PDB file of C-alpha atoms in Angstrom:
ATOM      1  CA  MET A 247       0.030  -0.002   0.003  1.00 73.00           C
ATOM      2  CA  VAL A 248       1.175   3.528  -0.593  1.00 76.00           C
ATOM      3  CA  HIS A 249       0.279   5.847   2.287  1.00 81.00           C
ATOM      4  CA  ASP A 250       0.258   9.547   2.248  1.00 83.00           C
ATOM      5  CA  VAL A 251       2.568   9.877   5.398  1.00 86.00           C
ATOM      6  CA  PHE A 252       4.487   6.638   5.201  1.00 81.00           C
ATOM      7  CA  GLY A 253       4.903   6.021   1.478  1.00 80.00           C
ATOM      8  CA  ASP A 254       5.318   2.314   0.518  1.00 79.00           C
ATOM      9  CA  ILE A 255       4.266   0.313   3.513  1.00 82.00           C
ATOM     10  CA  ASN A 256       3.280  -3.394   4.064  1.00 78.00           C
ATOM     11  CA  PHE A 257       1.317  -5.251   6.540  1.00 84.00           C
ATOM     12  CA  THR A 258       2.924  -8.239   8.328  1.00 80.00           C
ATOM     13  CA  VAL A 259       1.701  -8.406  11.906  1.00 77.00           C
ATOM     14  CA  GLY A 260       1.801  -4.675  11.976  1.00 88.00           C
ATOM     15  CA  TRP A 261       2.470  -2.034   9.210  1.00 92.00           C
ATOM     16  CA  LYS A 262       6.184  -2.042   8.315  1.00 94.00           C
ATOM     17  CA  MET A 263       8.641  -0.011   6.214  1.00 94.00           C
ATOM     18  CA  SER A 264      12.216   0.728   6.236  1.00 95.00           C
ATOM     19  CA  LYS A 265      13.960   3.940   7.240  1.00 96.00           C
ATOM     20  CA  SER A 266      17.688   5.171   7.514  1.00 97.00           C
ATOM     21  CA  ILE A 267      18.816   6.746  10.706  1.00 97.00           C
ATOM     22  CA  VAL A 268      22.235   8.072  12.002  1.00 96.00           C
ATOM     23  CA  LEU A 269      23.297   7.162  15.378  1.00 96.00           C
ATOM     24  CA  PHE A 270      26.761   7.825  16.713  1.00 95.00           C
ATOM     25  CA  GLY A 271      27.892   8.921  13.356  1.00 95.00           C
ATOM     26  CA  HIS A 272      26.884   5.522  11.840  1.00 96.00           C
ATOM     27  CA  SER A 273      24.143   4.848   9.317  1.00 97.00           C
ATOM     28  CA  TYR A 274      21.518   2.311  10.108  1.00 97.00           C
ATOM     29  CA  THR A 275      18.561   0.900   8.311  1.00 98.00           C
ATOM     30  CA  VAL A 276      15.795   0.295  10.855  1.00 98.00           C
ATOM     31  CA  THR A 277      12.176  -1.125  10.525  1.00 96.00           C
ATOM     32  CA  VAL A 278       9.439   1.377  11.304  1.00 96.00           C
ATOM     33  CA  LYS A 279       6.678  -0.722  12.729  1.00 96.00           C
ATOM     34  CA  LEU A 280       3.146   0.625  13.329  1.00 96.00           C
ATOM     35  CA  GLN A 281       1.316  -1.627  15.891  1.00 94.00           C
ATOM     36  CA  ALA A 282      -1.852  -3.145  14.381  1.00 92.00           C
ATOM     37  CA  TYR A 283      -3.263  -6.650  15.036  1.00 88.00           C
ATOM     38  CA  PHE A 284      -5.199  -6.948  11.597  1.00 87.00           C
ATOM     39  CA  GLU A 285      -4.649  -5.103   8.382  1.00 86.00           C
ATOM     40  CA  GLU A 286      -8.142  -3.807   8.490  1.00 88.00           C
ATOM     41  CA  ASP A 287      -7.334  -1.996  11.794  1.00 88.00           C
ATOM     42  CA  GLY A 288      -5.333   0.383   9.521  1.00 89.00           C
ATOM     43  CA  ILE A 289      -3.045   3.160  10.612  1.00 94.00           C
ATOM     44  CA  THR A 290      -4.226   5.508  13.369  1.00 95.00           C
ATOM     45  CA  LYS A 291      -4.077   9.390  13.185  1.00 96.00           C
ATOM     46  CA  GLU A 292      -1.875   9.148  16.420  1.00 97.00           C
ATOM     47  CA  GLN A 293       0.478   6.982  14.619  1.00 97.00           C
ATOM     48  CA  GLU A 294       0.680   9.382  11.674  1.00 96.00           C
ATOM     49  CA  ASN A 295       1.285  12.292  13.964  1.00 97.00           C
ATOM     50  CA  ALA A 296       4.022  10.451  15.915  1.00 97.00           C
ATOM     51  CA  TYR A 297       5.961   9.714  12.732  1.00 96.00           C
ATOM     52  CA  ILE A 298       5.651  13.214  11.515  1.00 96.00           C
ATOM     53  CA  ASN A 299       6.824  14.416  14.897  1.00 96.00           C
ATOM     54  CA  PHE A 300       9.731  12.012  14.758  1.00 97.00           C
ATOM     55  CA  ILE A 301      10.838  13.096  11.196  1.00 96.00           C
ATOM     56  CA  ASN A 302      10.407  16.733  12.084  1.00 97.00           C
ATOM     57  CA  THR A 303      12.499  16.502  15.175  1.00 96.00           C
ATOM     58  CA  GLU A 304      14.802  13.473  14.015  1.00 96.00           C
ATOM     59  CA  GLU A 305      18.044  15.185  14.798  1.00 96.00           C
ATOM     60  CA  ILE A 306      16.908  16.238  18.357  1.00 96.00           C
ATOM     61  CA  LYS A 307      15.606  12.683  18.904  1.00 97.00           C
ATOM     62  CA  MET A 308      18.827  11.089  17.839  1.00 97.00           C
ATOM     63  CA  ASP A 309      20.772  13.364  20.131  1.00 97.00           C
ATOM     64  CA  CYS A 310      18.486  12.592  22.988  1.00 97.00           C
ATOM     65  CA  ILE A 311      18.915   8.777  22.186  1.00 97.00           C
ATOM     66  CA  GLU A 312      22.667   9.077  22.188  1.00 97.00           C
ATOM     67  CA  LYS A 313      22.595  10.962  25.476  1.00 97.00           C
ATOM     68  CA  LEU A 314      20.446   8.284  27.156  1.00 97.00           C
ATOM     69  CA  LEU A 315      22.568   5.503  25.751  1.00 97.00           C
ATOM     70  CA  LYS A 316      25.779   7.060  26.922  1.00 96.00           C
ATOM     71  CA  GLU A 317      24.356   7.478  30.556  1.00 96.00           C
ATOM     72  CA  TYR A 318      23.146   3.870  30.393  1.00 95.00           C
ATOM     73  CA  SER A 319      26.467   2.239  29.377  1.00 94.00           C
ATOM     74  CA  ASN A 320      30.043   3.549  28.640  1.00 92.00           C
ATOM     75  CA  SER A 321      30.173   1.232  25.687  1.00 93.00           C
ATOM     76  CA  ALA A 322      26.861   2.206  24.117  1.00 94.00           C
ATOM     77  CA  GLU A 323      28.252   3.001  20.749  1.00 93.00           C
ATOM     78  CA  LEU A 324      29.495  -0.686  20.321  1.00 92.00           C
ATOM     79  CA  ARG A 325      27.061  -2.472  22.514  1.00 95.00           C
ATOM     80  CA  PHE A 326      23.753  -1.230  21.016  1.00 96.00           C
ATOM     81  CA  ILE A 327      22.373  -1.752  17.441  1.00 97.00           C
ATOM     82  CA  PRO A 328      19.203   0.031  16.470  1.00 98.00           C
ATOM     83  CA  LYS A 329      16.589  -2.353  14.866  1.00 97.00           C
ATOM     84  CA  THR A 330      12.931  -1.051  15.143  1.00 97.00           C
ATOM     85  CA  LEU A 331      11.145   2.303  15.611  1.00 98.00           C
ATOM     86  CA  LEU A 332       7.951   0.814  17.199  1.00 97.00           C
ATOM     87  CA  ILE A 333       4.905   3.304  17.135  1.00 97.00           C
ATOM     88  CA  ASP A 334       2.014   2.059  19.286  1.00 96.00           C
ATOM     89  CA  ARG A 335      -1.680   2.819  18.197  1.00 96.00           C
ATOM     90  CA  ASP A 336      -1.752   5.670  20.813  1.00 97.00           C
ATOM     91  CA  GLY A 337       1.090   7.507  19.186  1.00 97.00           C
ATOM     92  CA  SER A 338       3.794   6.665  21.844  1.00 97.00           C
ATOM     93  CA  TYR A 339       6.938   5.284  20.466  1.00 97.00           C
ATOM     94  CA  ALA A 340      10.390   3.799  21.131  1.00 98.00           C
ATOM     95  CA  LEU A 341      13.447   2.910  19.313  1.00 98.00           C
ATOM     96  CA  LEU A 342      14.383  -0.847  19.922  1.00 97.00           C
ATOM     97  CA  PHE A 343      17.910  -2.068  20.095  1.00 97.00           C
ATOM     98  CA  ASP A 344      19.684  -5.283  20.050  1.00 96.00           C
ATOM     99  CA  ASP A 345      22.086  -5.638  23.099  1.00 94.00           C
ATOM    100  CA  ASN A 346      25.447  -7.314  22.092  1.00 92.00           C
ATOM    101  CA  ASP A 347      26.174  -7.915  25.882  1.00 90.00           C
ATOM    102  CA  ASN A 348      22.715  -9.591  26.391  1.00 85.00           C
ATOM    103  CA  PRO A 349      21.481 -10.968  23.078  1.00 83.00           C
ATOM    104  CA  ASP A 350      18.397 -12.486  24.768  1.00 85.00           C
ATOM    105  CA  ASP A 351      16.957  -9.139  25.922  1.00 86.00           C
ATOM    106  CA  GLY A 352      17.441  -5.918  24.132  1.00 93.00           C
ATOM    107  CA  ILE A 353      16.480  -2.376  25.250  1.00 96.00           C
ATOM    108  CA  ALA A 354      13.800   0.046  24.297  1.00 97.00           C
ATOM    109  CA  VAL A 355      14.626   3.830  24.284  1.00 98.00           C
ATOM    110  CA  CYS A 356      11.210   5.431  24.842  1.00 97.00           C
ATOM    111  CA  LEU A 357      10.826   8.811  23.268  1.00 96.00           C
ATOM    112  CA  VAL A 358       7.114   9.654  23.625  1.00 95.00           C
ATOM    113  CA  PRO A 359       5.533  10.192  26.033  1.00 95.00           C
ATOM    114  CA  GLU A 360       8.597   9.907  28.264  1.00 94.00           C
ATOM    115  CA  GLU A 361      12.302   9.677  27.481  1.00 96.00           C
ATOM    116  CA  LYS A 362      13.872   6.712  29.273  1.00 97.00           C
ATOM    117  CA  ILE A 363      15.483   3.453  28.687  1.00 97.00           C
ATOM    118  CA  ILE A 364      13.842  -0.007  29.800  1.00 96.00           C
ATOM    119  CA  SER A 365      14.120  -3.552  28.669  1.00 92.00           C
ATOM    120  CA  GLN A 366      12.280  -4.616  25.609  1.00 92.00           C
ATOM    121  CA  ASP A 367      10.455  -7.267  27.727  1.00 90.00           C
ATOM    122  CA  GLU A 368       9.114  -4.472  29.892  1.00 91.00           C
ATOM    123  CA  TYR A 369       8.300  -2.176  26.911  1.00 90.00           C
ATOM    124  CA  LEU A 370       6.605  -4.905  24.898  1.00 83.00           C
TER     125      LEU A 370
END
């Protein structure tokens, strides 16, 4: 499907597309996933607004993520690999990371409504 805000987006247990981000001076391709249980649930206005907010403040958001990660771990740049920008149906969102030190449990850097780091298990 081609969406006005997201462009070419597909449904596979949620709406998904790819996006490039820059973190710690490195370019990564992450999956943008919009939570939805069924395709007919569609994309909410809150999800659209959240993504527009992210795009419009992306540099500020990336700076915030870097700061939070550095406070969380001295080796954040090497330890955490961004994988998914997860946008919930209410417009809250977090960037999910794989953790090289703990492959079984990554972290979520929550950005909206609150900026904090929690385990992916706790976030999901």
